[in-house]
C-alpha atoms as a printed R data frame, in Angstrom:
    type eleno elety resid chain resno       x       y       z
1   ATOM     1    CA   MET     A     1   5.333 -12.127  21.648
2   ATOM     2    CA   SER     A     2   5.856  -9.637  18.893
3   ATOM     3    CA   THR     A     3   7.579  -6.313  19.363
4   ATOM     4    CA   MET     A     4   8.576  -3.804  16.741
5   ATOM     5    CA   SER     A     5  12.195  -4.875  17.090
6   ATOM     6    CA   ASN     A     6  11.495  -8.366  15.767
7   ATOM     7    CA   VAL     A     7   8.909  -7.662  13.058
8   ATOM     8    CA   ASN     A     8   9.833  -7.734   9.385
9   ATOM     9    CA   LEU     A     9   7.432  -5.809   7.176
10  ATOM    10    CA   LYS     A    10   6.617  -6.411   3.537
11  ATOM    11    CA   VAL     A    11   5.380  -3.204   1.921
12  ATOM    12    CA   LEU     A    12   3.591  -2.516  -1.348
13  ATOM    13    CA   VAL     A    13   3.669   1.090  -2.545
14  ATOM    14    CA   MET     A    14   1.178   2.409  -5.112
15  ATOM    15    CA   ASP     A    15   1.903   5.909  -6.376
16  ATOM    16    CA   SER     A    16   1.400   7.326  -9.849
17  ATOM    17    CA   ASP     A    17   4.582   9.401  -9.553
18  ATOM    18    CA   TYR     A    18   7.742   7.469 -10.447
19  ATOM    19    CA   TYR     A    19   9.963   9.714  -8.341
20  ATOM    20    CA   ALA     A    20   7.661   9.444  -5.324
21  ATOM    21    CA   LEU     A    21   7.847   5.643  -5.614
22  ATOM    22    CA   GLN     A    22  11.628   5.754  -5.626
23  ATOM    23    CA   ALA     A    23  11.769   8.195  -2.707
24  ATOM    24    CA   ILE     A    24   9.358   6.145  -0.562
25  ATOM    25    CA   ASN     A    25  11.264   2.968  -1.400
26  ATOM    26    CA   SER     A    26  14.581   4.586  -0.462
27  ATOM    27    CA   TYR     A    27  13.211   5.945   2.789
28  ATOM    28    CA   LEU     A    28  11.734   2.585   3.827
29  ATOM    29    CA   ALA     A    29  14.969   0.790   2.911
30  ATOM    30    CA   TRP     A    30  16.768   2.542   5.767
31  ATOM    31    CA   ASP     A    31  15.125   0.079   8.138
32  ATOM    32    CA   ARG     A    32  16.527  -3.364   7.394
33  ATOM    33    CA   ARG     A    33  13.372  -4.993   8.780
34  ATOM    34    CA   THR     A    34  11.284  -3.326   6.084
35  ATOM    35    CA   ARG     A    35  11.215  -4.623   2.519
36  ATOM    36    CA   VAL     A    36   9.322  -2.984  -0.316
37  ATOM    37    CA   THR     A    37   8.143  -5.992  -2.300
38  ATOM    38    CA   TRP     A    38   6.409  -4.106  -5.100
39  ATOM    39    CA   MET     A    39   6.073  -0.585  -6.453
40  ATOM    40    CA   ALA     A    40   2.970  -0.042  -8.575
41  ATOM    41    CA   GLU     A    41   2.253   3.062 -10.627
42  ATOM    42    CA   ASN     A    42  -1.503   2.429 -10.728
43  ATOM    43    CA   LEU     A    43  -4.269   0.325  -9.205
44  ATOM    44    CA   ASP     A    44  -4.223  -2.239 -12.023
45  ATOM    45    CA   GLU     A    45  -0.519  -2.964 -11.389
46  ATOM    46    CA   MET     A    46  -1.182  -3.177  -7.650
47  ATOM    47    CA   TRP     A    47  -4.015  -5.690  -8.037
48  ATOM    48    CA   SER     A    48  -2.140  -7.690 -10.649
49  ATOM    49    CA   TYR     A    49   0.734  -8.118  -8.182
50  ATOM    50    CA   ILE     A    50  -1.564  -8.959  -5.269
51  ATOM    51    CA   ASN     A    51  -3.539 -11.511  -7.285
52  ATOM    52    CA   ARG     A    52  -0.448 -13.408  -8.453
53  ATOM    53    CA   THR     A    53   1.492 -13.281  -5.165
54  ATOM    54    CA   PRO     A    54   1.541 -16.297  -2.816
55  ATOM    55    CA   LEU     A    55  -0.257 -15.782   0.493
56  ATOM    56    CA   ALA     A    56   2.972 -15.797   2.531
57  ATOM    57    CA   GLU     A    57   4.430 -13.003   0.391
58  ATOM    58    CA   LEU     A    58   1.443 -10.649   0.440
59  ATOM    59    CA   PRO     A    59   2.273  -7.242   1.902
60  ATOM    60    CA   ASP     A    60   1.775  -6.400   5.562
61  ATOM    61    CA   VAL     A    61   1.480  -2.717   4.658
62  ATOM    62    CA   VAL     A    62   0.052  -0.996   1.584
63  ATOM    63    CA   VAL     A    63   0.972   2.654   0.998
64  ATOM    64    CA   LEU     A    64  -1.720   3.970  -1.326
65  ATOM    65    CA   ASP     A    65  -1.776   7.153  -3.413
66  ATOM    66    CA   ALA     A    66  -5.299   8.298  -2.530
67  ATOM    67    CA   ASP     A    67  -5.145  11.154  -5.039
68  ATOM    68    CA   HIS     A    68  -5.093   8.659  -7.900
69  ATOM    69    CA   ALA     A    69  -7.506   6.065  -6.557
70  ATOM    70    CA   GLY     A    70 -10.383   7.355  -8.682
71  ATOM    71    CA   GLY     A    71 -12.276   9.435  -6.129
72  ATOM    72    CA   ALA     A    72 -13.761   8.766  -2.720
73  ATOM    73    CA   ASP     A    73 -16.045   5.888  -3.781
74  ATOM    74    CA   SER     A    74 -13.231   4.121  -5.609
75  ATOM    75    CA   LEU     A    75 -10.866   4.656  -2.674
76  ATOM    76    CA   HIS     A    76 -13.454   3.116  -0.335
77  ATOM    77    CA   TYR     A    77 -13.838   0.163  -2.697
78  ATOM    78    CA   HIS     A    78 -10.083  -0.503  -2.948
79  ATOM    79    CA   VAL     A    79  -9.413  -0.134   0.783
80  ATOM    80    CA   GLU     A    80 -12.293  -2.486   1.548
81  ATOM    81    CA   ARG     A    81 -11.079  -4.943  -1.106
82  ATOM    82    CA   LEU     A    82  -7.530  -4.874   0.288
83  ATOM    83    CA   ARG     A    83  -8.870  -5.597   3.779
84  ATOM    84    CA   LYS     A    84 -10.835  -8.598   2.467
85  ATOM    85    CA   LYS     A    85  -7.926  -9.943   0.411
86  ATOM    86    CA   ILE     A    86  -5.082  -9.514   2.942
87  ATOM    87    CA   LYS     A    87  -5.713 -10.426   6.567
88  ATOM    88    CA   ASP     A    88  -4.560  -7.738   9.055
89  ATOM    89    CA   VAL     A    89  -3.136  -5.485   6.329
90  ATOM    90    CA   ILE     A    90  -2.198  -1.951   7.355
91  ATOM    91    CA   ILE     A    91  -3.228   0.597   4.749
92  ATOM    92    CA   ILE     A    92  -1.698   4.068   4.673
93  ATOM    93    CA   CYS     A    93  -3.465   6.505   2.356
94  ATOM    94    CA   MET     A    94  -1.414   9.472   1.210
95  ATOM    95    CA   ALA     A    95  -2.689  12.578  -0.534
96  ATOM    96    CA   ARG     A    96  -1.245  15.909  -1.557
97  ATOM    97    CA   VAL     A    97  -4.413  17.740  -0.520
98  ATOM    98    CA   ALA     A    98  -6.753  16.715   2.279
99  ATOM    99    CA   ASP     A    99 -10.089  15.754   0.710
100 ATOM   100    CA   VAL     A   100 -12.738  15.272   3.392
101 ATOM   101    CA   LYS     A   101 -14.714  12.795   1.250
102 ATOM   102    CA   ALA     A   102 -11.610  10.691   0.604
103 ATOM   103    CA   VAL     A   103 -10.641  10.740   4.290
104 ATOM   104    CA   GLU     A   104 -14.145   9.639   5.281
105 ATOM   105    CA   ALA     A   105 -14.213   6.949   2.583
106 ATOM   106    CA   ALA     A   106 -10.879   5.490   3.718
107 ATOM   107    CA   ALA     A   107 -11.934   5.593   7.375
108 ATOM   108    CA   ASP     A   108 -15.315   3.983   6.626
109 ATOM   109    CA   ALA     A   109 -13.572   1.175   4.724
110 ATOM   110    CA   GLY     A   110 -11.238   0.542   7.638
């Protein structure tokens, strides 16, 4: 049986802002069960990492900069693609401003 006290999480963070990447990484590092395995500054870097990473090392959680995903349709596409590529992945979409279309696109994609 799995509880939060015995789960180790591998996290991929995609954010176009270098300082945001470092801050998110530092914050997540406070929990020793959480390991940021990759920090990508754009979608190409994120997919490059995912496509070359062995199955056992794929992230459990992807923190995604929705503001720089290329709009609602692109966000939907990438969330859906992540769900197909990584079984049971948790995707957290972050944005500076709430965009109803982006929220709906992420929710529709899972």
